[in-house]
Each structure stands twice: as C-alpha cells, then as structure tokens.
XYZ file of C-alpha atoms in Angstrom:
706
model
C 63.096 46.359 28.416
C 60.760 43.698 27.199
C 57.943 41.856 28.994
C 57.712 38.150 27.989
C 54.402 36.369 28.176
C 54.619 32.881 26.615
C 55.620 33.276 22.935
C 54.243 36.827 22.812
C 56.832 39.653 23.234
C 55.376 43.131 23.298
C 57.523 46.285 24.197
C 56.365 48.112 27.248
C 56.326 51.372 25.275
C 53.628 49.997 22.977
C 51.630 48.768 25.967
C 51.605 52.192 27.459
C 50.564 53.819 24.196
C 47.642 51.410 23.934
C 46.683 51.999 27.484
C 47.085 48.311 28.332
C 49.635 48.713 31.178
C 48.870 46.441 34.047
C 46.398 44.409 32.011
C 46.435 40.970 30.272
C 47.297 41.208 26.516
C 44.447 40.691 24.096
C 44.746 37.487 22.126
C 43.763 37.723 18.480
C 40.868 35.342 17.652
C 41.832 33.689 14.343
C 38.944 32.241 12.350
C 39.160 29.277 10.081
C 40.188 30.154 6.432
C 38.975 27.827 3.748
C 41.939 28.952 1.507
C 44.233 26.780 3.660
C 42.594 23.620 2.296
C 44.271 24.190 -1.091
C 47.722 24.516 0.265
C 49.871 21.389 -0.099
C 50.726 21.108 3.526
C 47.063 21.040 4.603
C 45.435 19.517 1.585
C 43.529 16.264 2.113
C 43.165 16.346 5.861
C 42.134 19.863 6.950
C 38.379 20.314 7.656
C 36.360 23.116 9.339
C 34.315 22.495 12.523
C 30.736 23.326 11.656
C 29.666 24.585 15.072
C 32.859 26.512 15.924
C 34.508 28.856 13.317
C 37.483 29.359 15.624
C 38.550 25.661 15.381
C 39.707 23.312 12.677
C 39.757 19.406 12.564
C 42.048 16.829 11.196
C 40.061 14.349 9.144
C 42.803 11.673 9.430
C 43.484 12.012 13.252
C 39.923 12.693 14.284
C 40.861 15.589 16.497
C 39.979 19.344 16.716
C 42.366 22.218 17.366
C 42.531 26.040 17.289
C 42.326 27.534 13.774
C 45.831 29.092 13.978
C 48.340 28.450 11.346
C 51.106 27.881 13.905
C 49.056 25.232 15.608
C 48.119 23.550 12.347
C 51.829 23.434 11.304
C 52.885 21.922 14.528
C 50.226 19.203 14.144
C 51.721 18.309 10.723
C 54.985 17.507 12.461
C 53.463 15.031 14.957
C 54.150 11.343 14.438
C 50.563 10.339 14.733
C 49.615 12.622 11.788
C 52.491 11.470 9.644
C 51.488 7.829 10.177
C 47.873 8.523 9.236
C 48.979 10.503 6.099
C 51.071 7.407 4.993
C 48.046 5.140 5.658
C 45.730 7.026 3.379
C 48.000 6.370 0.286
C 47.474 2.653 0.830
C 43.685 2.479 1.044
C 40.782 4.945 0.761
C 37.092 4.400 1.452
C 34.450 4.443 -1.151
C 33.290 8.021 -0.446
C 36.866 9.449 -0.058
C 37.626 8.038 -3.512
C 34.586 9.207 -5.334
C 33.826 12.593 -3.831
C 35.472 15.948 -3.081
C 33.758 16.401 0.225
C 35.173 18.546 2.996
C 33.907 16.873 6.242
C 32.002 13.814 7.557
C 28.777 15.731 7.947
C 28.807 16.582 4.380
C 29.481 13.030 3.474
C 26.365 12.027 5.452
C 24.445 14.736 3.646
C 25.406 13.175 0.257
C 24.579 9.775 1.403
C 21.187 11.039 2.483
C 20.670 12.555 -0.912
C 21.527 9.339 -2.703
C 19.009 7.437 -0.515
C 16.260 9.897 -1.289
C 16.810 9.655 -5.023
C 16.708 5.837 -4.767
C 13.668 5.882 -2.493
C 11.800 7.991 -5.055
C 12.731 5.598 -7.873
C 11.652 2.549 -5.805
C 8.236 4.084 -4.873
C 7.475 5.042 -8.448
C 8.856 1.886 -10.199
C 11.523 3.930 -12.096
C 14.127 1.525 -13.673
C 17.515 1.777 -11.863
C 19.360 2.278 -15.004
C 17.865 5.753 -15.094
C 19.675 6.721 -11.818
C 22.772 8.026 -13.468
C 20.894 10.290 -15.785
C 18.803 11.681 -12.945
C 21.760 12.765 -10.830
C 23.599 14.148 -13.806
C 20.643 16.276 -14.723
C 20.318 17.440 -11.127
C 24.013 18.437 -11.121
C 23.591 20.416 -14.272
C 20.262 22.067 -12.977
C 21.808 23.132 -9.659
C 25.456 24.031 -10.433
C 25.707 25.973 -7.237
C 24.821 23.016 -5.076
C 27.763 21.060 -3.614
C 25.482 18.166 -2.722
C 24.181 17.945 -6.299
C 27.705 17.954 -7.570
C 29.024 15.305 -5.202
C 26.142 12.740 -5.583
C 27.268 9.713 -7.595
C 24.544 7.119 -8.436
C 24.453 4.375 -11.076
C 22.423 1.311 -11.674
C 24.524 -0.896 -9.481
C 24.804 1.474 -6.597
C 21.009 2.280 -6.740
C 20.217 -1.366 -6.773
C 22.495 -1.810 -3.742
C 20.761 0.977 -1.864
C 17.294 -0.485 -2.514
C 18.245 -3.930 -1.435
C 20.952 -3.490 1.237
C 20.106 -0.121 2.685
C 16.418 0.840 2.551
C 14.948 -2.649 2.069
C 17.289 -4.338 4.580
C 16.830 -1.692 7.273
C 13.036 -1.837 6.945
C 13.060 -5.622 7.079
C 15.198 -5.530 10.224
C 12.717 -3.133 11.868
C 9.888 -5.230 10.872
C 11.572 -8.426 12.245
C 12.247 -6.583 15.522
C 8.580 -5.818 15.885
C 7.524 -9.439 15.144
C 9.946 -10.818 17.899
C 7.781 -9.118 20.513
C 4.185 -9.246 19.283
C 1.556 -11.699 18.026
C 0.953 -11.816 14.284
C -0.746 -13.571 11.490
C 0.722 -14.868 8.247
C -0.822 -14.432 4.830
C 0.665 -16.269 1.815
C -0.096 -16.717 -1.958
C 1.891 -18.013 -4.994
C 2.008 -16.793 -8.448
C 4.079 -16.812 -11.744
C 5.442 -13.540 -12.985
C 6.080 -12.399 -16.559
C 9.561 -14.033 -16.392
C 7.864 -17.433 -15.746
C 9.315 -17.518 -12.229
C 7.039 -18.846 -9.555
C 7.270 -16.892 -6.302
C 5.634 -17.181 -2.892
C 4.614 -13.769 -1.334
C 4.500 -13.737 2.379
C 2.771 -10.897 4.392
C 2.237 -10.382 8.099
C -0.537 -8.699 10.028
C 0.235 -7.262 13.458
C -0.408 -4.458 15.901
C 2.069 -1.632 15.293
C 2.428 0.133 18.679
C 4.266 2.980 17.097
C 1.354 3.768 14.823
C -1.362 2.404 17.226
C -3.038 0.447 14.518
C -3.349 -3.022 13.174
C -1.502 -3.120 9.774
C -0.484 -5.642 7.104
C 3.108 -5.575 5.801
C 4.994 -7.325 3.107
C 7.472 -9.758 4.662
C 9.313 -11.720 1.998
C 9.214 -12.853 -1.646
C 10.523 -16.444 -1.985
C 11.334 -18.081 -5.265
C 9.870 -21.478 -5.290
C 12.117 -23.120 -7.838
C 15.703 -22.081 -7.319
C 18.400 -22.488 -10.010
C 20.735 -23.609 -7.118
C 18.406 -26.649 -6.574
C 17.766 -28.395 -9.939
C 15.597 -31.092 -8.292
C 13.143 -28.535 -6.825
C 11.249 -28.210 -10.260
C 10.932 -32.069 -10.510
C 9.260 -32.077 -7.092
C 6.984 -29.202 -7.881
C 5.364 -26.489 -5.676
C 4.388 -29.076 -3.010
C 2.813 -28.223 0.259
C 5.998 -29.223 2.047
C 8.122 -26.897 -0.009
C 5.645 -23.973 0.485
C 5.390 -24.595 4.194
C 9.089 -24.925 4.737
C 9.850 -21.853 2.706
C 7.421 -19.778 4.751
C 8.776 -21.122 8.049
C 12.456 -20.644 7.104
C 11.936 -16.894 6.601
C 10.896 -16.501 10.232
C 13.602 -18.775 11.576
C 16.430 -16.915 9.685
C 15.133 -13.650 11.061
C 14.988 -15.062 14.667
C 11.263 -14.546 14.919
C 9.571 -16.957 17.348
C 7.137 -19.263 15.757
C 5.031 -19.097 18.911
C 4.147 -15.557 17.925
C 2.157 -16.840 14.897
C -1.547 -16.914 15.824
C -3.334 -16.833 12.443
C -2.954 -17.975 8.867
C -4.761 -17.105 5.614
C -4.494 -18.019 1.929
C -6.703 -18.993 -1.010
C -8.555 -22.374 -0.605
C -6.715 -24.414 -3.175
C -5.849 -28.010 -2.277
C -2.129 -27.414 -1.707
C -2.928 -24.669 0.877
C -6.159 -26.022 2.552
C -6.300 -29.728 1.520
C -7.392 -32.115 4.355
C -4.520 -34.526 4.106
C -1.351 -33.093 2.567
C -1.365 -29.330 2.581
C 0.232 -26.205 4.156
C -2.636 -26.020 6.765
C -2.310 -29.767 7.708
C 1.362 -29.117 8.559
C 0.442 -25.971 10.553
C -2.077 -27.955 12.623
C 0.508 -30.540 13.293
C 3.517 -28.345 14.022
C 1.886 -25.163 15.122
C -1.292 -26.194 16.939
C -3.761 -23.486 17.880
C -3.136 -21.261 14.915
C -6.523 -19.921 13.559
C -6.851 -20.930 9.905
C -9.013 -18.836 7.500
C -9.593 -19.255 3.819
C -9.632 -15.985 1.806
C -13.176 -14.898 1.750
C -12.608 -12.756 -1.397
C -11.481 -15.782 -3.359
C -14.459 -17.846 -1.968
C -16.969 -15.174 -3.014
C -15.434 -15.025 -6.450
C -15.723 -18.815 -6.832
C -19.282 -18.869 -5.400
C -20.468 -16.273 -7.995
C -18.577 -17.937 -10.900
C -20.129 -21.312 -10.050
C -23.529 -19.833 -9.654
C -23.416 -18.029 -13.010
C -22.890 -21.294 -14.818
C -26.631 -21.863 -14.389
C -27.433 -18.757 -16.504
C -27.448 -18.887 -20.326
C -23.974 -18.647 -21.837
C -25.303 -15.971 -24.162
C -25.196 -13.422 -21.297
C -21.459 -13.502 -21.087
C -21.068 -13.867 -24.844
C -23.021 -10.779 -25.463
C -20.953 -8.699 -23.055
C -17.713 -9.964 -24.685
C -18.949 -9.476 -28.194
C -20.114 -5.911 -27.699
C -16.757 -4.971 -26.102
C -14.779 -6.706 -28.881
C -16.741 -4.853 -31.573
C -15.723 -1.372 -30.221
C -12.347 -2.260 -28.760
C -10.046 -1.324 -31.624
C -12.231 1.044 -33.542
C -12.264 4.773 -32.727
C -14.681 5.254 -35.629
C -17.437 2.906 -34.076
C -16.930 4.541 -30.693
C -17.529 8.044 -32.114
C -20.571 6.711 -33.987
C -21.994 5.172 -30.745
C -21.465 8.483 -29.019
C -23.810 10.117 -31.516
C -26.598 7.579 -30.448
C -25.867 8.232 -26.817
C -26.408 11.920 -27.236
C -29.664 11.182 -29.151
C -31.083 9.069 -26.340
C -29.588 11.457 -23.692
C -27.461 8.746 -21.974
C -24.056 9.230 -20.424
C -21.199 8.917 -23.039
C -19.641 6.077 -21.236
C -17.398 3.466 -22.992
C -18.243 -0.284 -23.036
C -16.302 -2.163 -20.383
C -14.351 -5.418 -20.792
C -15.420 -8.463 -18.920
C -12.398 -9.770 -17.009
C -11.239 -13.378 -17.526
C -9.875 -13.827 -14.050
C -11.978 -11.418 -11.953
C -15.460 -12.533 -12.620
C -17.082 -10.230 -10.168
C -16.009 -7.330 -12.512
C -18.983 -8.500 -14.646
C -21.302 -6.535 -12.366
C -19.911 -3.209 -13.717
C -20.135 -4.551 -17.252
C -23.724 -5.539 -16.794
C -24.750 -2.174 -15.431
C -22.919 -0.423 -18.293
C -24.686 -2.526 -20.935
C -28.099 -1.992 -19.274
C -27.355 1.819 -19.209
C -26.510 1.803 -22.966
C -29.182 -0.794 -24.049
C -31.177 1.620 -26.229
C -28.278 3.387 -27.999
C -26.727 -0.096 -28.609
C -29.839 -1.417 -30.268
C -29.950 1.694 -32.518
C -26.292 1.463 -33.320
C -26.310 -2.204 -34.270
C -29.546 -1.801 -36.259
C -27.707 0.606 -38.542
C -24.642 -1.700 -38.614
C -26.851 -4.696 -39.521
C -28.245 -2.843 -42.552
C -24.648 -2.840 -44.077
C -24.705 -6.601 -44.096
C -22.362 -6.924 -41.025
C -22.871 -10.436 -39.853
C -21.210 -9.831 -36.420
C -23.325 -6.735 -35.862
C -26.470 -8.794 -36.896
C -25.642 -11.494 -34.306
C -25.165 -8.926 -31.490
C -28.525 -7.167 -32.544
C -30.328 -10.461 -32.439
C -29.094 -11.029 -28.820
C -29.989 -7.455 -27.783
C -33.551 -7.900 -28.918
C -33.985 -11.121 -27.054
C -36.218 -9.985 -24.095
C -35.153 -12.935 -21.835
C -31.448 -11.829 -22.078
C -32.398 -8.368 -20.771
C -34.185 -9.994 -17.917
C -31.167 -11.997 -17.079
C -29.017 -8.857 -17.152
C -31.573 -7.200 -14.766
C -31.329 -10.242 -12.507
C -27.499 -10.074 -12.348
C -27.671 -6.318 -11.795
C -29.661 -6.997 -8.638
C -27.807 -9.950 -7.157
C -24.276 -9.468 -8.130
C -23.761 -6.331 -5.949
C -24.561 -8.517 -3.019
C -21.265 -10.480 -3.773
C -19.243 -7.479 -4.976
C -20.079 -5.207 -2.007
C -19.079 -7.925 0.425
C -15.921 -8.631 -1.607
C -14.965 -5.003 -1.600
C -15.337 -4.799 2.096
C -13.020 -7.694 2.813
C -10.401 -6.568 0.339
C -9.820 -3.609 2.674
C -6.699 -3.331 4.884
C -8.986 -2.156 7.710
C -9.847 -4.409 10.578
C -13.189 -6.047 9.422
C -12.606 -9.612 10.687
C -15.122 -8.968 13.419
C -17.819 -8.292 10.787
C -16.948 -11.426 8.694
C -19.535 -13.602 10.184
C -22.339 -11.097 10.280
C -21.832 -10.116 6.578
C -21.599 -13.690 5.353
C -24.689 -14.636 7.368
C -26.539 -11.673 5.916
C -25.670 -12.450 2.327
C -26.453 -16.188 2.759
C -29.857 -15.391 4.423
C -30.869 -12.866 1.643
C -30.078 -15.473 -1.061
C -32.073 -18.159 0.791
C -35.039 -15.843 1.383
C -35.243 -15.031 -2.321
C -36.484 -18.540 -3.228
C -37.358 -20.259 0.039
C -40.373 -20.132 2.212
C -39.365 -17.298 4.721
C -41.573 -18.807 7.473
C -39.520 -22.016 7.422
C -36.127 -20.259 7.471
C -36.778 -17.922 10.427
C -35.767 -19.330 13.774
C -33.513 -22.021 12.276
C -29.730 -22.222 12.359
C -28.368 -21.449 8.944
C -25.855 -24.397 9.271
C -28.883 -26.740 9.528
C -30.651 -25.494 6.297
C -30.070 -27.402 3.050
C -30.237 -24.980 0.106
C -31.316 -27.654 -2.278
C -34.212 -28.994 -0.127
C -37.214 -28.622 -2.448
C -39.572 -29.004 0.477
C -38.545 -25.636 1.704
C -38.883 -23.908 -1.709
C -41.431 -21.196 -2.273
C -43.813 -21.699 -5.315
C -42.038 -20.599 -8.514
C -44.426 -17.636 -9.000
C -43.480 -16.285 -5.560
C -39.719 -16.218 -5.742
C -38.190 -12.748 -5.426
C -35.812 -11.634 -8.226
C -35.903 -7.889 -7.803
C -38.338 -5.197 -8.783
C -36.888 -4.619 -12.255
C -37.095 -8.334 -13.111
C -40.705 -8.658 -11.923
C -41.626 -5.609 -13.948
C -39.795 -6.879 -16.993
C -41.863 -10.171 -16.946
C -45.003 -8.198 -17.605
C -43.472 -5.875 -20.259
C -40.851 -7.858 -22.132
C -41.984 -11.521 -21.803
C -45.575 -12.458 -22.426
C -45.162 -16.173 -22.801
C -45.780 -18.040 -19.532
C -43.503 -20.862 -20.513
C -40.724 -18.535 -21.166
C -41.292 -16.692 -17.800
C -41.260 -20.089 -16.051
C -38.025 -21.027 -17.743
C -36.333 -17.768 -16.813
C -37.381 -18.092 -13.186
C -36.127 -21.692 -12.968
C -32.676 -20.594 -14.316
C -32.620 -17.746 -11.832
C -33.567 -20.092 -8.957
C -30.840 -22.500 -9.994
C -28.397 -19.574 -9.734
C -29.518 -18.841 -6.171
C -29.336 -22.478 -5.159
C -25.848 -23.012 -6.561
C -24.704 -19.714 -4.919
C -25.988 -20.901 -1.479
C -24.444 -24.400 -1.885
C -21.087 -22.873 -2.728
C -21.228 -20.405 0.247
C -22.156 -23.184 2.729
C -19.272 -25.330 1.353
C -16.642 -22.589 1.568
C -17.678 -20.869 4.705
C -18.202 -22.605 8.130
C -21.256 -21.100 9.862
C -20.626 -23.334 12.878
C -17.087 -22.217 13.408
C -15.973 -21.665 16.994
C -13.846 -18.519 16.716
C -14.826 -16.381 13.704
C -18.570 -15.886 14.589
C -17.670 -14.924 18.122
C -15.270 -12.144 16.947
C -18.408 -10.051 16.486
C -18.341 -9.701 20.343
C -15.433 -7.277 19.901
C -17.521 -4.831 17.869
C -17.910 -1.687 20.023
C -21.625 -1.505 19.830
C -22.001 -5.113 20.983
C -19.166 -5.024 23.553
C -20.910 -2.129 25.368
C -24.214 -3.913 25.767
C -25.120 -5.981 28.862
C -26.273 -9.327 27.714
C -25.761 -12.653 29.653
C -25.626 -14.787 26.449
C -22.940 -12.467 25.124
C -20.830 -12.984 28.196
C -21.113 -16.737 27.883
C -19.962 -16.552 24.242
C -16.998 -14.476 25.237
C -15.953 -17.299 27.576
C -15.899 -19.720 24.659
C -13.958 -17.243 22.536
C -11.214 -16.771 25.150
C -10.973 -20.506 25.769
C -10.582 -21.348 22.173
C -7.355 -19.199 21.660
C -4.495 -21.074 23.398
C -1.807 -19.272 21.442
C -3.018 -15.959 22.951
C -4.081 -17.121 26.425
C -1.614 -19.617 27.745
C -2.503 -19.357 31.378
C -5.959 -20.542 32.361
C -6.072 -18.098 35.228
C -6.158 -15.300 32.705
C -9.501 -16.450 31.390
C -11.379 -15.532 34.450
C -9.696 -12.165 34.648
C -10.508 -11.294 31.090
C -14.117 -12.445 31.495
C -14.596 -10.216 34.538
C -13.145 -7.246 32.658
C -15.561 -7.830 29.681
C -18.514 -8.084 31.991
C -17.516 -4.652 33.400
C -17.442 -2.879 30.011
C -21.021 -1.851 29.847
C -20.723 0.014 33.253
C -17.433 1.803 32.343
C -17.511 5.574 31.953
C -16.338 5.649 28.380
C -17.051 8.693 26.147
C -20.179 8.124 24.125
C -18.471 8.740 20.733
C -16.248 5.663 21.334
C -19.090 3.440 20.140
C -18.698 4.935 16.631
C -14.974 4.293 16.571
C -13.312 1.610 14.266
C -12.892 -1.520 16.141
C -9.096 -1.427 16.519
C -9.223 2.224 17.490
C -11.839 1.439 20.106
C -9.847 -1.320 21.773
C -6.684 0.835 21.693
C -8.683 3.475 23.591
C -10.059 0.854 25.985
C -6.472 -0.443 26.607
C -5.112 3.026 27.380
C -8.114 4.131 29.404
C -7.352 5.273 32.955
C -9.846 5.341 35.788
C -10.076 7.881 38.650
C -7.207 6.141 40.443
C -5.077 6.767 37.323
C -4.963 2.839 36.647
C -5.273 1.232 33.267
C -8.262 -0.813 34.296
C -8.879 -2.641 31.098
C -5.344 -2.831 29.828
C -5.271 -6.785 29.766
C -8.620 -6.974 27.969
C -7.520 -4.402 25.456
C -4.332 -6.290 24.635
C -6.288 -9.576 24.229
C -8.838 -7.998 21.893
C -6.143 -6.358 19.776
C -4.225 -9.686 19.517
C -7.413 -11.363 18.375
C -8.235 -8.746 15.694
C -4.946 -9.482 14.110
C -6.473 -12.635 12.550
C -6.614 -12.247 8.737
C -9.807 -12.394 6.724
C -8.417 -12.527 3.173
C -5.197 -12.833 1.216
C -5.778 -9.487 -0.659
C -2.418 -8.163 0.711
C -0.615 -10.786 -1.364
C -2.707 -9.975 -4.391
C -1.527 -6.387 -4.013
C 2.138 -7.495 -3.727
C 1.687 -9.418 -7.123
C 0.080 -6.302 -8.675
C 3.180 -4.335 -7.637
C 5.453 -7.026 -9.104
C 3.601 -6.670 -12.415
C 4.366 -2.979 -12.397
C 8.060 -3.552 -11.609
C 8.788 -6.734 -13.620
C 7.579 -5.674 -17.074
C 8.383 -6.674 -20.636
C 11.429 -4.416 -20.627
C 12.504 -5.445 -17.066
C 11.773 -9.099 -17.278
C 15.170 -10.222 -15.959
C 14.879 -8.738 -12.547
C 15.964 -11.400 -10.053
C 13.831 -12.287 -7.028
C 16.351 -10.809 -4.612
C 16.144 -7.412 -6.317
C 12.344 -7.621 -6.439
C 12.323 -8.430 -2.744
C 14.340 -5.291 -1.946
C 12.278 -3.107 -4.181
C 9.102 -4.292 -2.514
C 10.452 -3.690 0.952
C 11.871 -0.176 -0.064
C 8.569 0.826 -1.703
C 6.672 -0.133 1.369
C 9.103 1.694 3.635
C 8.650 4.952 1.646
C 4.892 4.717 0.845
C 3.769 5.542 4.425
C 5.079 9.172 4.070
C 5.713 9.375 0.384
C 9.146 9.939 -1.153
C 8.732 13.685 -0.879
C 8.505 13.453 2.946
C 10.568 10.387 3.511
C 13.411 10.808 5.989
C 16.297 8.298 5.914
C 17.169 7.027 9.352
C 20.706 7.213 10.846
C 20.880 3.405 10.511
C 20.404 3.642 6.730
C 22.964 6.428 6.412
C 25.540 4.338 8.383
C 24.717 1.321 6.056
C 26.063 3.271 3.009
C 29.388 1.529 2.927
C 31.061 -0.208 -0.107
C 31.001 -3.567 1.656
C 27.298 -3.376 2.299
C 26.262 -1.741 -0.969
C 28.057 -4.111 -3.324
C 27.599 -7.405 -1.463
C 26.307 -9.991 -3.897
C 23.393 -12.271 -3.307
C 24.099 -15.971 -3.937
C 21.658 -16.037 -6.892
C 23.392 -13.072 -8.578
C 26.788 -14.875 -8.775
C 25.462 -16.780 -11.780
C 26.285 -14.812 -14.946
C 23.506 -16.348 -16.992
C 21.319 -13.854 -18.773
C 18.309 -14.661 -16.567
C 20.131 -13.707 -13.374
C 21.222 -10.134 -14.380
C 19.575 -7.342 -12.548
C 17.404 -4.723 -14.334
C 18.541 -5.761 -17.763
C 16.479 -4.899 -20.740
C 15.137 -7.813 -22.844
C 11.896 -7.290 -24.827
C 9.873 -10.241 -25.642
C 9.222 -11.119 -29.294
C 5.424 -10.974 -29.677
C 5.608 -13.267 -32.604
C-alpha cells in the first residue's frame, strides 16, 4: 500500500523504517547549480538569484522560481518563455551582445567599472585612445576577475561616457540646483591651440549639500560655429556673447530671475558703456550686480605704472634669463659662484609676457643672486662675450639696483592682493577694504599724509601736485632709502630716480581709481557681513545695512522684508553665539547663523542668514574662467588639437564631477549607471556629423614647427 502526497510517492515501509510515520515528509532543499547554465536547454536565460541560493531566475521573463530541475524544465515549455526566446534572436542589447555576463547586477558592476576607468582618464587628462589598452592590460593583470574580463572600452565608448554619462549627469544635477537658488555668472573668452574661440561660463552659488558657496564650470560655447558661416564675419560681438550665455540657461530651463551677479574682465566688449554684454544685462536683467575682475584690473594697473620705470629693468631680467635658458654649462658655472657667495642655488626665473605681476618673483630672485651674477658675468666678459658685457654693464649700474629694490617693495602690494582675490573662497566682503588699503598706502608714499587723512578717497586726485610731499620726503622703502646713501652719490641722479618712482606711484593710483569705484553702493557695504563687524553694535553700521538691503532688488523683491532683515541684523550683537564664531570664514559664519536655534528651538536668524549667503554669491574676479582655460590647455595639446568643443565640454564637466572626491574615491551614481545604454553612449552631437578633419574627436595631428 502506498501513500500519495502530491507527486511524492513513498512506501509506508520506508516511512516506518525512517521513523517518520505520522509526520510530514521532509522536502529536499535543492540549491542552484551553475553547471545548468552550460546545458543547451538552459543556456542564455538561466541566472542565479544573488540573495537566495535556493532560487533561480529567468533573464528573459524577469521572474524567479525554485532551483529545481523539474520546475525549470516546466518553465521552458511555457508560451511566454518560448516567445521571449524567439525575441532574443531578433535584437540584443549592447551589453548582451558584447559581454558574457550572468545577471543584471553583474552588468551594472561592469558598467560601474567602465565609468570609473573613464573618470580616472578624464581627471588626469589621459587621451581616450588609451582606454582600450588600459582595460586590456587590466584583463591580463587580473585573469581571475570576471569584471576585468568583461569590461570593454575603446576611444569612442570612453568619449561617450565622458560626454553623455558623467558630464551630462553632472550638468543636469547642476542645472537642478540653479533652478532653485540665486547664482552669479562669470564669463571669459579665449582662443585655444586649435585657433577655436570659445566662451567659458562659470556659475557661483550656495551648495546646500556641501553647505558652502562654490564656483562651478557651467558651459563651454564655441563662438564661431561651422554651421553658421556668417558668424565669423560678424565677429565676437557683445550681442553674440550675451545671447550665447543666456541661451545656455534657457535650454537648461534655469530661470533668468535667479541671476543676481555678473563678472568678467574689463574689456570694451564686456564692460563698454554703450554696446557691451553688461549694457544688455542692465537693459534685460535689471538689478544684476556687475563687477569687473579685480585680478585683471590689478594686473593692468601694475603694468601701466611700470611704464614709468626705465625699460632697462625689464630688459635686464629677460637678458639674464635668456643667457642661462638653454645652457646647462652656464647654469653649472653659476652654481659655483652661488656656493662661493653662500647664496641659495636657485635658478633664474623667466619674466612672463602675459602675467606681468610674475615679475615680482623675478625681481626678488635677481636681487638674491646679484653678487654671484656680477662675478659670473665679469668672467664671461673677459672672454670677449658681447652679450655678457652688456648684462654686466647693467648689473653695475647702481640706479638699476635701486629700481629693483623699489619694485621688490611695492610689487608685493599688488601681488598679495591679486592672490587673495584669485581664491575660490568667499572674499567679496573684503574687496573694498583691501582695495582701499592698497590705494591709501600708495597715496601716502608720495602725498602729504596730513591732507589725506579724514578725506574720502574718491575725492582725492592722485595727480594733484598741491598735495604732494617734497621729493626728499617721499617714502620708497627702507632698502631704497639706504641704497641712495650707498650706491648713488650724485644728487641729480637721486632726484631723477625719485621722480621716476613717484611717477610709478601716481600712475598706479590713477589706474586704480579709474578701474575701481570707491563710491559704489553695494560692494563697499558687503564688509558689513564680515563676522567681526556684524557682531559689533554701531548705529552707522545699521544705517549702512539698510542701504545694502534696499539696493538688491533681485534678492529682496518684497519691501516688507527690508524691515524684518534690518531688525534681525540689529539683534545680532545681543545674540548668544559661541565666541569662536567670530573667527569663522564669512560663509561658514552665516551658515551657522542661519541654522542657529534659540531656547524655543526656533531658527531666529534664518531669513537674515539666507539673505547674507545670497549676497556673498556675488563674484569678485573671473579667475574661475582662467582656470577653465588652463584645463583646456592641458586637454587640447599639440597631439590632441582636433578635440571638438562638445568633447571638451564633456571632459571639463566630468573632470569637475570627479575632482571633489578624486578618481580613487569617486562613486558613480545610479543615474550614471542607468545612462549606460547604446542609444545614449553613441548619440552624435550636431557638430560631430561633419566628417572634416577638424571635427574628429581626439585625433592625433602634430603641428609642423617649421
């Protein structure tokens, strides 16, 4: 007699022997066997379930079942499965065709690996044509790694990942932030090594995720497009630059009302009074705060001032550098003299053609090596070397050394201020105080100090001779005053040197006054947001804050908010903030104020903190765009001069996306992994449809130096 339970038929005799009489039969727990995948009946669709070894899945039908052979065989006979099997013969996806991967999670792992490889290449400016070799070497280096064996990456695919996965996802996240926050725009134009003029656009905003005010690259726009032949005829006009900038935000659905600040260099096309980018901003985006790049302005001020010094100063610096530039023998000989005079064995620096403020480092280096240089060129001149004899003659000119001492004292006043405002940190609140301090120091060097004190700087004429100190009383630095008594004995020569130095100071002050507005309504009052000043009780300070709030209509649109903000600002000195807050950086301070909660667990100063942080978004320089062009110079080199603008744009976005954590800690998002589809990776940009040589991506053409 048999007892039947479903499909299981077990004799009663066996049950009694086992001692299982009267109990439910034990069901054998079958585990998944990977050997099934190689059998013809299961090949191509059978997958394991990672979290459950007792189950199997059908890749085609997207279902799970028990890992029993009888169950799997029954599934093969279903109409749904047969239909899906027939469908796979017609079309396969990109990753089904190229990889021998066992399940969807493994596919995502391979996608992630490909994104990581490409991110590393984008961050370190590695040419995309190297991608194939990298993954092949990795596959050979790690033969036991399934992921390394399944990764497929070539130049075209790597370029697609940079542009359409990492870069595109980063751009979309950035656009999403700009849709909901106030931001400033920074632009600049330049021509790269491929003679393509591009417009770099950066944005500055408060990143709530990082709790910091940051500057990010937004877009690289090609000014003259091959699709518009008439664009080159018109030129890089203000209308073209303005419209190119505005279009990037319109296409990304970023509201133009969120733009509150603008900065660029001070050229006519950007800041001209009649027909410029800023004139269009004033007309179409009223209320936007416009700032000239203070770094460009300081550079031009120093350059213009130095035209009043003898040309021999710059000639000497360039001639010395040129004499040692290509000769290791001369450099080794100079090192012997350096050891003899016990000076540091430093090399002679090169004066830059475009960055004039770099001359300060050159001047200090020549002054440091003055004695070894005289000894070296004395020996060179004995060998009838005409060039060495000319340099030696200049080195022995005492007035030239005085001019070098003068530049060594005054140029740091420009360079230190310039370095401060090249920073990505929030320093716009210190802009007016630093420029006022620089301007006042220069005025006090040659003007009667009693007449300057107590007067508004904007009312002082730097060229007014009635306010000059006597020539013998002007202050040119301790080393210069000492040099007059030691190096120069002739009073006429001393008078001539002092006059040239005073002309330098007058020209510098005139240029600063022309390029920086000391009577501006907004920028001077941004100093009120400095923690030390904001926490002081002062009635004049409170009145100035009212003027600041009233002059920012793109931040404060409701007049009723003005009174509320002023009341909160007046309460700041009495708030029970921690004492160490006064030492915080300005953006960190106002983030702390915004998030501060009182005894009633209320964010008492939230509105004031939000206003202050929006105001600190104003840009102070266009150094961010200059850094973008520096990156482009590293990417688009002589051997990669055919990179199209669309690819450069993707590489810049990808590099910026990765640089926050570094490629070794970069973690691709789920959105990036989902974007790894053939349709997305190999979508062509309109400009890349042209098959001319200058439109090919990452191709290698080396310029003929001749």
